[in-house]
Coordinates of C-alpha atoms in Angstrom, one line a residue:
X1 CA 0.0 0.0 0.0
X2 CA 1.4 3.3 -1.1
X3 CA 2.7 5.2 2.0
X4 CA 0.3 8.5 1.4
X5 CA -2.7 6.4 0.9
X6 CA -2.2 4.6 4.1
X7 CA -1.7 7.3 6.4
X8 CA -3.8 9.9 6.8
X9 CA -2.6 13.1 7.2
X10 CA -3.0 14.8 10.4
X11 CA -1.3 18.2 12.0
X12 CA 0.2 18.8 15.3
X13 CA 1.7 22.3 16.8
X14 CA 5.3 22.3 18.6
X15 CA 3.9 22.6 21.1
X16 CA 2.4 19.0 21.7
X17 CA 6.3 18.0 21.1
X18 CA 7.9 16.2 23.8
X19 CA 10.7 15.9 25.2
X20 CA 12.9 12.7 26.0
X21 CA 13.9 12.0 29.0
X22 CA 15.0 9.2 30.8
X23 CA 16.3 6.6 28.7
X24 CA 17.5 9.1 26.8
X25 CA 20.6 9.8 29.1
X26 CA 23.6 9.6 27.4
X27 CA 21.9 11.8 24.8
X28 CA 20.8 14.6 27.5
X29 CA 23.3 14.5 29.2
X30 CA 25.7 16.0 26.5
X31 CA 24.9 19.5 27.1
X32 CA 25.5 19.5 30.5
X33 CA 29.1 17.9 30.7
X34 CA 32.2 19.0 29.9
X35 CA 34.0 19.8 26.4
X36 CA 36.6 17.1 27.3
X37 CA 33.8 14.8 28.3
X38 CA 31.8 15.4 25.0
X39 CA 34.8 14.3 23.7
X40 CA 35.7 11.0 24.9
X41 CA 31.7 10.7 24.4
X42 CA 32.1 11.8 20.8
X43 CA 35.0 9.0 20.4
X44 CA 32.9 6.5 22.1
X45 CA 30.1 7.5 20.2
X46 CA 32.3 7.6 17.0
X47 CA 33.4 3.8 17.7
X48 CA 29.7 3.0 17.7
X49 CA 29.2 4.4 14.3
X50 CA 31.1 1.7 12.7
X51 CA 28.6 -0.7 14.1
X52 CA 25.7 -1.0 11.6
X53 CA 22.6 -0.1 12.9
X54 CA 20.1 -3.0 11.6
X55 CA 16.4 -2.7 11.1
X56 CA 14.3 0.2 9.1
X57 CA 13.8 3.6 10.9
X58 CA 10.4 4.1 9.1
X59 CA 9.2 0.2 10.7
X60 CA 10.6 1.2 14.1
X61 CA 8.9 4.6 13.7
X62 CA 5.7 2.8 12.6
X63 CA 5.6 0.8 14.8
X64 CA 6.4 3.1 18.0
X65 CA 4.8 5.7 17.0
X66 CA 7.3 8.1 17.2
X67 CA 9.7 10.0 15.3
X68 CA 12.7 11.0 16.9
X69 CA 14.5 14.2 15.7
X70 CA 17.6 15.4 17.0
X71 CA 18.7 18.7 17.7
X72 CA 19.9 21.6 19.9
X73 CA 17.9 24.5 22.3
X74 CA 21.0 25.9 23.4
X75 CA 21.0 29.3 21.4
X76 CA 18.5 27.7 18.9
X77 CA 15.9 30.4 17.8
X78 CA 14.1 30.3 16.1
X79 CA 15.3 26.8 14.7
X80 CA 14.6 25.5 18.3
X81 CA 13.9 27.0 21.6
X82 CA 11.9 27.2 24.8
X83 CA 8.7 28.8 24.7
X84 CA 9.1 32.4 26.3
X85 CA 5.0 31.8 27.0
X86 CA 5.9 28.1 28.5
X87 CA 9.5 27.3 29.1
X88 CA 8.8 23.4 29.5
X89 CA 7.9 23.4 25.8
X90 CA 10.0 23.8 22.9
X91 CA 9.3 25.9 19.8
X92 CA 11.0 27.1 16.6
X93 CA 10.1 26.9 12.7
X94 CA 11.9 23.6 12.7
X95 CA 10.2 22.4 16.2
X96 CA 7.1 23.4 13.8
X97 CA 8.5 21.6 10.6
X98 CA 8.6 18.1 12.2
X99 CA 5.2 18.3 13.4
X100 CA 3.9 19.0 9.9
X101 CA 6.2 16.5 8.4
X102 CA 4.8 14.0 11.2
X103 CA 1.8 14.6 10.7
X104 CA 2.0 13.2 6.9
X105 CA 1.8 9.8 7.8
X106 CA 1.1 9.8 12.1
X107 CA 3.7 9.7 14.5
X108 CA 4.2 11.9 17.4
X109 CA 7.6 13.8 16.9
X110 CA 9.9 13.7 19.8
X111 CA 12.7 16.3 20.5
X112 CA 15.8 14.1 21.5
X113 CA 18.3 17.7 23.0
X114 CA 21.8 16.7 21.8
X115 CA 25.1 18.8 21.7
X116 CA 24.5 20.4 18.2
X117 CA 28.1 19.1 16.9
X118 CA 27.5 15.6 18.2
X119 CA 24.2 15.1 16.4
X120 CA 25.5 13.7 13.5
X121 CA 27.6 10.8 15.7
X122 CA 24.4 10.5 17.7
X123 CA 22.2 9.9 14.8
X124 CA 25.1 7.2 13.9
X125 CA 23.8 5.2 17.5
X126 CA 20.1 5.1 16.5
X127 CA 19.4 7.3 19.2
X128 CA 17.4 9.3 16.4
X129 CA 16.1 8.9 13.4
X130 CA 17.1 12.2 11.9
X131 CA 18.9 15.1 12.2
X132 CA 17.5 18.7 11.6
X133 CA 18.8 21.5 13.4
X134 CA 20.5 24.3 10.4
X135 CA 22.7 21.8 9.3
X136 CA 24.0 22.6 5.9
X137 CA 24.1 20.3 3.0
X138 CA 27.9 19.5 2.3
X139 CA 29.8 17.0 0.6
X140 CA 31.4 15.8 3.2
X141 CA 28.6 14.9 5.3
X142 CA 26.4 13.1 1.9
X143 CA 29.4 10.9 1.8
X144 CA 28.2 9.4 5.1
X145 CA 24.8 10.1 5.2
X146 CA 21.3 10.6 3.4
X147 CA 20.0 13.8 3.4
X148 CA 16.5 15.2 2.2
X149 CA 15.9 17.3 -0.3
X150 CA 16.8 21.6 1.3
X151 CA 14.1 22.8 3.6
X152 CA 15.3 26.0 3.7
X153 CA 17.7 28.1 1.6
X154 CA 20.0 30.6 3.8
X155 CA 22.7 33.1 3.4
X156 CA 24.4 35.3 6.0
X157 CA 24.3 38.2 6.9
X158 CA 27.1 40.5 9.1
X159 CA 26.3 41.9 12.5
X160 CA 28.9 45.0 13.5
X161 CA 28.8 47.2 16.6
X162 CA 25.7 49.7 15.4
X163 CA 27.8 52.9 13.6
X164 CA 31.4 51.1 13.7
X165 CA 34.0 51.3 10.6
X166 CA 32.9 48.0 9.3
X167 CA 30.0 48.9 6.7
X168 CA 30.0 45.5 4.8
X169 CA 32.1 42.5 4.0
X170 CA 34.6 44.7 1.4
X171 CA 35.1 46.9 4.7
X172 CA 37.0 43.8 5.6
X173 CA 39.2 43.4 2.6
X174 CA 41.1 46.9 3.5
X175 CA 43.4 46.8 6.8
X176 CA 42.6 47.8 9.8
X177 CA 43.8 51.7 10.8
X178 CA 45.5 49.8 13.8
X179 CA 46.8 47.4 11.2
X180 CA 46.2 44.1 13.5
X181 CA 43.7 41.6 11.2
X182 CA 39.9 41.9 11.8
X183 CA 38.4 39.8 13.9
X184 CA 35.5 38.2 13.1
X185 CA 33.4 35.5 15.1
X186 CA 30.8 33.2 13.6
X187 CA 29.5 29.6 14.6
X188 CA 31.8 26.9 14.9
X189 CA 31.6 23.9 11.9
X190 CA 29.1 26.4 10.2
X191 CA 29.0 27.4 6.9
X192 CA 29.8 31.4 8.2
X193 CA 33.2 29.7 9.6
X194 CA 33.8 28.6 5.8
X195 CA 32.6 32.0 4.1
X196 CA 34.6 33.4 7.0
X197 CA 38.3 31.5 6.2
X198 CA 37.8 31.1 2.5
X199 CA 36.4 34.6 1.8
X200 CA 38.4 36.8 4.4
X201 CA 42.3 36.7 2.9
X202 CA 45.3 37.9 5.2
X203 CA 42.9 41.1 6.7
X204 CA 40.5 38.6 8.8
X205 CA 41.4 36.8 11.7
X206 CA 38.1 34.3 12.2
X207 CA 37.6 33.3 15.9
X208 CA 34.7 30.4 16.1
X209 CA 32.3 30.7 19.0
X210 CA 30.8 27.3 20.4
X211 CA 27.0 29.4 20.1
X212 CA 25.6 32.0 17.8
X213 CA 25.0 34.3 20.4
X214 CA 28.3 33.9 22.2
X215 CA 29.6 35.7 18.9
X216 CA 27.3 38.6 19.1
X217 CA 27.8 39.3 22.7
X218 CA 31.5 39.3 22.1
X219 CA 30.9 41.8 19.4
X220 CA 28.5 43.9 21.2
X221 CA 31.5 43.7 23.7
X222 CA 34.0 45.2 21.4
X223 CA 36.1 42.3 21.8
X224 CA 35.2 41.4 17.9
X225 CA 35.0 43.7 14.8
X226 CA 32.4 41.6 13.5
X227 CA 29.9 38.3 13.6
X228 CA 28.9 36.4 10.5
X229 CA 25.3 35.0 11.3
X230 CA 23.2 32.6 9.2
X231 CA 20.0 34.9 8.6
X232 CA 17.3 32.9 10.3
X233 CA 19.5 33.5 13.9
X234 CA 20.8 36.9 12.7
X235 CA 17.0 37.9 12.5
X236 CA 15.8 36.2 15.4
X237 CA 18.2 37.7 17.7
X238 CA 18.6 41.0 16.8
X239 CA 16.0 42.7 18.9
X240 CA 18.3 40.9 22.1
X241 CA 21.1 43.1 20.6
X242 CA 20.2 46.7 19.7
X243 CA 23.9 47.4 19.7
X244 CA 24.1 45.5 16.8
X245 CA 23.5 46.5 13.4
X246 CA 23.6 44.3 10.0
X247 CA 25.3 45.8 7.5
X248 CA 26.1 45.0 3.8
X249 CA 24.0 42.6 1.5
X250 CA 23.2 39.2 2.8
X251 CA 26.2 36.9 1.8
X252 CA 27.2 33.5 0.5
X253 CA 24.5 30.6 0.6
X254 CA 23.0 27.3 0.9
X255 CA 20.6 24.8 2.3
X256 CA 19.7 23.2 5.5
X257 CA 18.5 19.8 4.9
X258 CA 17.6 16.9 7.1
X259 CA 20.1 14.1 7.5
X260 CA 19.8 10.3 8.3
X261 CA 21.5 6.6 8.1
X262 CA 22.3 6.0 4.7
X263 CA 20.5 2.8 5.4
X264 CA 16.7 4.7 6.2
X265 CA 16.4 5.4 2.1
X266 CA 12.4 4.9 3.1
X267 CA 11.9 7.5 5.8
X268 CA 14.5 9.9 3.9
X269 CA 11.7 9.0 0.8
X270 CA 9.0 9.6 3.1
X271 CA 10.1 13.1 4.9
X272 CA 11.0 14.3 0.9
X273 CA 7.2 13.4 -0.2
X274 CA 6.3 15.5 2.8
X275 CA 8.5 18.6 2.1
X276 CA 7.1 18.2 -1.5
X277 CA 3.5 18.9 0.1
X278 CA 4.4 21.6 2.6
X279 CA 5.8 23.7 -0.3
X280 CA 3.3 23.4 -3.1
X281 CA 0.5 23.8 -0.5
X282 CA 2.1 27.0 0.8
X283 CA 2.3 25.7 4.1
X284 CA 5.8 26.1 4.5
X285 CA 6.1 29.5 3.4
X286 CA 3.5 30.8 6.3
X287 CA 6.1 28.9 8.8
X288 CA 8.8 30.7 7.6
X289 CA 6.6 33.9 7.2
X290 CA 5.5 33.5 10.5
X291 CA 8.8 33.7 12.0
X292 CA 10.3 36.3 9.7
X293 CA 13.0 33.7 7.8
X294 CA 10.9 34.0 4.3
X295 CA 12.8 35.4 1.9
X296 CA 12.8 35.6 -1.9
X297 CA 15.3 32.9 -1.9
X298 CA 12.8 30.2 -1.2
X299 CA 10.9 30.7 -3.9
X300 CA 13.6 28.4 -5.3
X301 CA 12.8 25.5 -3.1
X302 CA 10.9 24.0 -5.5
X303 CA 13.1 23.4 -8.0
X304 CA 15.5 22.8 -5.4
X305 CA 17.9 20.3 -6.8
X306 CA 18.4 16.4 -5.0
X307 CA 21.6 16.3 -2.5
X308 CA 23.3 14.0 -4.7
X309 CA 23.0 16.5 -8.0
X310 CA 23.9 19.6 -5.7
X311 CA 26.1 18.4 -3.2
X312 CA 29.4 19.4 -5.2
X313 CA 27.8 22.5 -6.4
X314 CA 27.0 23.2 -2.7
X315 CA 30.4 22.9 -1.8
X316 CA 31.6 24.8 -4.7
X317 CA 35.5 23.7 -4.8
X318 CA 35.8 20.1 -6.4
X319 CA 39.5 19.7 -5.5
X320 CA 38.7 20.6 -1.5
X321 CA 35.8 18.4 -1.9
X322 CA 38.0 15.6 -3.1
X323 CA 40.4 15.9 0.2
X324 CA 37.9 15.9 2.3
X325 CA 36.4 12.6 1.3
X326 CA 39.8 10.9 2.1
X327 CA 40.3 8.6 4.9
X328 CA 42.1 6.8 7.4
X329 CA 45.7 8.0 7.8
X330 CA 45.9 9.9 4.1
X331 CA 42.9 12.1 6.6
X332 CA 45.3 12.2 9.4
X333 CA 48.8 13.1 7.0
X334 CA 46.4 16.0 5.8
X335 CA 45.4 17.1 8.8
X336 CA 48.4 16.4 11.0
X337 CA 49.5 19.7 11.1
X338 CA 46.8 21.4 12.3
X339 CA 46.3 18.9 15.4
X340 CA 49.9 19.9 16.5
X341 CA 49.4 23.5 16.6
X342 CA 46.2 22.7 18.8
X343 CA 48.1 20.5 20.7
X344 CA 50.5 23.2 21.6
X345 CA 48.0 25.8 22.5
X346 CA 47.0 22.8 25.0
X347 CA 50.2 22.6 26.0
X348 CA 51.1 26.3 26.9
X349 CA 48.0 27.2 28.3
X350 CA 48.4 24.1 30.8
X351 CA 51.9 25.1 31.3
X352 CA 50.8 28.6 31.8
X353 CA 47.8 28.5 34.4
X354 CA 49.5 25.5 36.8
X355 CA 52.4 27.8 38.0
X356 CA 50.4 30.4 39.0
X357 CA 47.4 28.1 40.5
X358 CA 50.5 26.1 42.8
X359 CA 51.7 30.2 43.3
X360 CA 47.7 30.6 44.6
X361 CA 47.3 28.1 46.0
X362 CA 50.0 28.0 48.7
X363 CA 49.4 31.4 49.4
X364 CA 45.5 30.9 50.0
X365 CA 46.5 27.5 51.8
X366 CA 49.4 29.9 53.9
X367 CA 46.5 32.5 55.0
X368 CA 44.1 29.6 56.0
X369 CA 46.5 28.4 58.5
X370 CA 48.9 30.8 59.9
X371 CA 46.7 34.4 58.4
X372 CA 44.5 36.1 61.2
X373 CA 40.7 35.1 61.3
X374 CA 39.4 37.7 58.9
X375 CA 41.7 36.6 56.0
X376 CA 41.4 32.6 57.1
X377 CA 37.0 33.4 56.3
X378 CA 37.8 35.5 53.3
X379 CA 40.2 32.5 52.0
X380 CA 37.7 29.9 52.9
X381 CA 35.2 31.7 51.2
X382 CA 36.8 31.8 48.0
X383 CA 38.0 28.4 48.0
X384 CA 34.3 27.1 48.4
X385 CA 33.4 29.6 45.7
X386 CA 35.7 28.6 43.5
X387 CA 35.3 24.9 43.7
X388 CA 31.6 25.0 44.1
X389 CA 31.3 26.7 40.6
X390 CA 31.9 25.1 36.7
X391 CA 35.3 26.1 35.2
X392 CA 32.7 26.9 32.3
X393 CA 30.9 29.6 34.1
X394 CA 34.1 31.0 35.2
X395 CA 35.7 31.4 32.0
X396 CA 32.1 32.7 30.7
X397 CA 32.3 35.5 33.6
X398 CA 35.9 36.8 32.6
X399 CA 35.1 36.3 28.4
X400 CA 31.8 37.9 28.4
X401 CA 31.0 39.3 31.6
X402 CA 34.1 42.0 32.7
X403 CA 33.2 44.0 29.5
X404 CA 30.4 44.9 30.8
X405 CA 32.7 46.3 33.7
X406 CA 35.1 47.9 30.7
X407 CA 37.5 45.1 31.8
X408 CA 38.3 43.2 28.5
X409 CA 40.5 40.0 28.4
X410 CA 42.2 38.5 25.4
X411 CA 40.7 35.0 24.8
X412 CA 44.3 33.5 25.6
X413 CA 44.5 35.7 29.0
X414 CA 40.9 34.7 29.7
X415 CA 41.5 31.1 29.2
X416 CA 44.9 31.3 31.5
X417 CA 43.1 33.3 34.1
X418 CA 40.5 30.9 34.2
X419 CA 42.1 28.1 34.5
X420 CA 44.4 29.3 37.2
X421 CA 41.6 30.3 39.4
X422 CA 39.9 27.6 39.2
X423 CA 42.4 25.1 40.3
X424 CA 44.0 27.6 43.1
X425 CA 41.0 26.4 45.0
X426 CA 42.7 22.7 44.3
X427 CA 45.9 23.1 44.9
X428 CA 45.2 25.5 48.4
X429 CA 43.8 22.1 49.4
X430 CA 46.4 19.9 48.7
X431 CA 49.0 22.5 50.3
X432 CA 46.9 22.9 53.2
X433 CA 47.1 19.2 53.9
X434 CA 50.7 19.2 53.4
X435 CA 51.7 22.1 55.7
X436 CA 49.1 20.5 58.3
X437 CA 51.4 17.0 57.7
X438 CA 54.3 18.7 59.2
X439 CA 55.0 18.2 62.7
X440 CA 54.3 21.7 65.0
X441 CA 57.7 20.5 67.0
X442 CA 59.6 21.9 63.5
X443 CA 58.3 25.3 64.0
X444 CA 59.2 25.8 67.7
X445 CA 62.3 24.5 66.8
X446 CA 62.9 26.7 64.3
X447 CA 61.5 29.6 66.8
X448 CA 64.0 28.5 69.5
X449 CA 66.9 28.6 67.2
X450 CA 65.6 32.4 66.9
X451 CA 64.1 32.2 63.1
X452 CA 61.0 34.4 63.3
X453 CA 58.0 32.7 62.0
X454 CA 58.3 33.9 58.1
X455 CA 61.6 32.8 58.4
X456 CA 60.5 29.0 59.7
X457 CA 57.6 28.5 57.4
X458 CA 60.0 29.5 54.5
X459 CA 62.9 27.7 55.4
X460 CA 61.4 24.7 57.1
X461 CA 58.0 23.9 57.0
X462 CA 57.3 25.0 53.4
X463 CA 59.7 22.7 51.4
X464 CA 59.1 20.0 53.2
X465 CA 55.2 20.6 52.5
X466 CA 56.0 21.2 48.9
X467 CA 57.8 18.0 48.4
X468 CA 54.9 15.8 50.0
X469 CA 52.0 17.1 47.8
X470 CA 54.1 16.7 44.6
X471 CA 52.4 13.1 43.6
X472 CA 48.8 15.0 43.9
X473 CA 50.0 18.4 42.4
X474 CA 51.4 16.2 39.3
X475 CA 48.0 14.7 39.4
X476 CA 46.2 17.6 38.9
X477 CA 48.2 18.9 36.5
X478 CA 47.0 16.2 34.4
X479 CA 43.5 16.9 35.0
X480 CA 44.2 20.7 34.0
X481 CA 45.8 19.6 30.9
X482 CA 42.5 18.2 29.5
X483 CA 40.3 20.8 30.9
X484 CA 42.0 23.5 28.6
X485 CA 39.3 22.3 26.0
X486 CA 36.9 24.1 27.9
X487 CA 38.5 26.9 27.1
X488 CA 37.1 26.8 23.7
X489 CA 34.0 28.5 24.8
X490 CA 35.9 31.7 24.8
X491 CA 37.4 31.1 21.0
X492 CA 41.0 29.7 22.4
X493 CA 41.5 26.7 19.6
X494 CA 43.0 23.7 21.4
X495 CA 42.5 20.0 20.7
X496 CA 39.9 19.1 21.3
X497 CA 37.7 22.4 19.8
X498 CA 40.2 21.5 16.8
X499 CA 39.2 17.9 16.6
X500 CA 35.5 18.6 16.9
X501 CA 36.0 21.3 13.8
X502 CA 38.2 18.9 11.7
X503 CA 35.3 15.8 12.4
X504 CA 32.2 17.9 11.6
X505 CA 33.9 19.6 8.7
X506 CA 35.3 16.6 6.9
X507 CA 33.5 13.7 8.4
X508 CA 36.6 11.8 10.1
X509 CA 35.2 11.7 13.3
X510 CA 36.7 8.0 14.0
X511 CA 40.2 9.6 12.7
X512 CA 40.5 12.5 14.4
X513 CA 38.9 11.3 17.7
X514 CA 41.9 8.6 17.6
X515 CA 44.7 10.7 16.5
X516 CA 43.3 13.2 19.3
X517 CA 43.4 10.8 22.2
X518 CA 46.7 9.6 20.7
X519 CA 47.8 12.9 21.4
X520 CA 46.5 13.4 24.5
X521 CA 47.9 10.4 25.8
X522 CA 51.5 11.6 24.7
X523 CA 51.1 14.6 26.5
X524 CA 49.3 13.1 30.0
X525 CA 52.3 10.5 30.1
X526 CA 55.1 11.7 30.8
X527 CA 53.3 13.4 34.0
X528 CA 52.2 10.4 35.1
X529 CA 55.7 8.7 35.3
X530 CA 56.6 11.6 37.0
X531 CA 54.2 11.6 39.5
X532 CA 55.0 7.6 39.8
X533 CA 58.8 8.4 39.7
X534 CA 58.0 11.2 42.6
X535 CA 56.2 8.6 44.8
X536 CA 58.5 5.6 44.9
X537 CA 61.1 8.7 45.5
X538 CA 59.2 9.8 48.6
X539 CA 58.2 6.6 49.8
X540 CA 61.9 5.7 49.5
X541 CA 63.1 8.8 51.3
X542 CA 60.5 8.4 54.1
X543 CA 61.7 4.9 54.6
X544 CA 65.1 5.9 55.2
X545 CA 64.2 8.5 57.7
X546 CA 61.9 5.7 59.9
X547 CA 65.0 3.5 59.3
X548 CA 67.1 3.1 63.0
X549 CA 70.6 4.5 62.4

């Protein structure tokens, strides 16, 4: 029985949407961890994808009744967002979208929230059945997927502080007056990050923002010339940003489309039929209408050409398009390169924050124990603070928040800063127990011999302190070196942000999730046989000193 015939068609608002929870964990719980745990999630997830999903998405949806879409509130209007009116519900045109399309042959559509650059390895899990959430049709991507015929057609358009020097995209071409590069933020993995690099020559520096409106708060900040938005976002979020102002014609182009398994040909068949209706019945256009994306553009989605036929045209450069479809180690030889220079930002920002937390630390750890009662409260206070609170939020309150005290960080003093804050709370902890390990008889010794008290803690209690806590101080110095990939919320490109931008851009997730850890690993190493080689040293040292004479 033909598909159309058999179920009738039915509509449903957003609103009626909703959302998984539950046994939907692993999924959910992507936006709440860390960037270096959506990373070894990514990998895990990305060793997963080479395990063939078996069984037909439209059957399973059939017979469930559901039809699971992911994608990504987190700075989502109007593709995807809570309801202002209703916060527990989600809305958006493509909240909307799926309800139509759902409604062409019956099953309720379910939300399934995902980390937007991890939908793609998600969808690999069979967590969901498809993907829609702006993604943009690319060669790349239709090498390891099926996608649906465009849904939308976008282009960009730039946002600029309102009455700055930048009056278009060719206001970027000519040096600054400063002469230090432009800088210009758009969305990671987006299409604006491609315009951005392949359109901006020597006069742009492009800094990629994990959210779309991370980039226009960094601009209304000052600390960016410039953000390159798609227009759907660019519109939607404008009235949030009256500082901002879009200048110049709408730039560069393409098409979101819908992705899925390349083994669900029937449902990719099924959601096409159902675009095919929404557009000839006007139906899509008074979505789009509705929430101001129409454009004269879309008057071409009928016509719009299959992925297969467009996807080079999309991409526009043949020869890139033909590296990017390597794999295996040709992917990594290509690539190498760019993971080492991320590696060493990982590197000297983790050898840049740990002196100066160890130099916090001891000093918070010094005023807890021998500073007078005020300063012990204040210290106390600000190691709860600081260990009670996300290294996320902290880096977000020095990035985007000091502006609005006229106190601007560069990303890479941000990142530092951060980082050295937050594990000062760590370290004041693990110096505190140290100096409390240290017998009180070594200070009134020190005190009879006539050393004042500075002079004793600095000459006898302190070094022997230091030398205790060097297995756990090694230890955390570990853990700091994979929490620098947090710092890619504030633009600072390490490895991991790099990895994530290499696997959504060329589709080597596996690859680049293994040459990453790889690299990783050769970093964390070396640390850990120091901290081993520091602990049989100490243990040693300790047994000689118990040993009778």
């Amino acid at each position: 029985m033909d598909d159309d015939a058999a179920d009738a068609p039915r509509s449903r608002s957003g609103s009626d949407q909703a959302l998984v929870a539950g046994d939907d964990s692993i999924v959910d719980s992507l936006s709440r961890i860390s960037c270096s745990g959506r990373f070894l999630l990514a990998f895990i997830l990305a060793c997963l994808a080479g395990v063939p999903c078996r069984g037909d998405a439209l059957d399973r949806i059939r017979s469930s009744g559901e039809l699971r879409y992911g994608c990504d509130q987190e700075g989502g209007g109007p593709y995807a967002y809570p309801d202002p009116i209703d916060p527990s519900r989600v809305t958006g045109f493509e909240v909307e979208l799926m309800s139509l399309l759902a409604g062409e042959f019956g099953p309720t559509p379910v939300l399934v929230q995902g980390q937007w650059d991890t939908l793609l390895p998600v969808l690999e899990t069979g967590r969901v059945d498809v993907v829609v959430n702006g993604y943009e049709l690319t060669s790349p991507r239709l090498d390891q997927y099926l996608a649906t015929r465009p849904y939308y057609l976008f282009q960009m358009e730039l946002m600029v502080p309102r009455g700055g020097l930048v009056r278009g995209w060719e206001s970027l071409r000519v040096a600054r007056p400063d002469g230090v590069r432009w800088r210009v933020g758009v969305l990671g993995g987006s299409s604006a990050e491609t315009y951005a690099r392949d359109h901006g020559g020597g006069s742009v520096e492009v800094l990629s923002f994990n959210g779309a409106t991370d980039a226009m708060m960094a601009a209304k900040n000052g600390q960016i010339d410039a953000t390159l938005q798609d227009l759907p976002a660019a519109r939607f979020y404008a009235p949030n940003y009256p500082a901002l102002e879009v200048v110049g014609p709408p730039l560069g182009g393409g098409s979101y489309v819908m992705y899925l398994r390349r083994q669900d040909a029937p449902l990719r068949d099924r959601l096409d039929r159902g675009l095919a209706r929404l557009i000839r019945s006007g139906e899509l256009r008074r979505l789009y209408e509705k929430y101001g994306i129409w454009t004269a553009l879309q008057e071409d989605l009928a016509k719009a050409e299959t992925p297969g036929q467009s996807a080079r045209k999309a991409t526009g450069d043949s020869e890139s398009a033909a590296h990017e479809t390597s794999r295996g180690l040709a992917l990594i030889w290509r690539y190498g390169s760019t993971l080492l220079k991320a590696s060493a930002m990982t590197v000297f920002l983790a050898a840049a924050s740990m002196p100066l937390a160890i130099a916090i630390g001891l000093a918070v750890a010094l005023g807890r124990l021998y500073g007078p009662p005020p300063a012990r409260w204040i210290l106390a206070t600000y190691v709860e603070l600081i260990r009670g609170t996300p290294l996320m939020l902290q880096l977000y309150v020095l990035f985007f928040l000091l502006p609005e005290l006229d106190v601007s960080l560069p990303p890479i003093m941000a990142g530092i800063a951060g980082l050295a804050i937050n594990y000062s709370a760590y370290e004041a902890e693990i110096y505190r127990a140290g100096l409390q390990a240290i017998p009180g008889g070594q200070m009134e010794a020190a005190l009879a011999l006539g050393m004042t008290r500075a002079q004793g803690l600095r000459r006898i209690v302190i070094p022997q302190a230091v030398r205790m806590v060097i297995p756990p101080v090694t230890n955390d110095f570990i853990a700091l070196f994979k929490d620098t990939s947090v710092c890619s919320v504030i633009t600072l490109v390490e490895l991991t942000k790099q990895y994530s931008i290499l696997a959504n851009s060329t589709g080597g997730v596996l690859e680049f999730a293994a040459a990453s850890a790889l690299l990783y690993l050769g970093m964390s190493l070396p640390l850990s046989w120091l901290s081993r080689w520091s602990e049989r040293r100490l243990s040693g040292e300790q047994s000689e000193r118990r040993s009778p004479a």
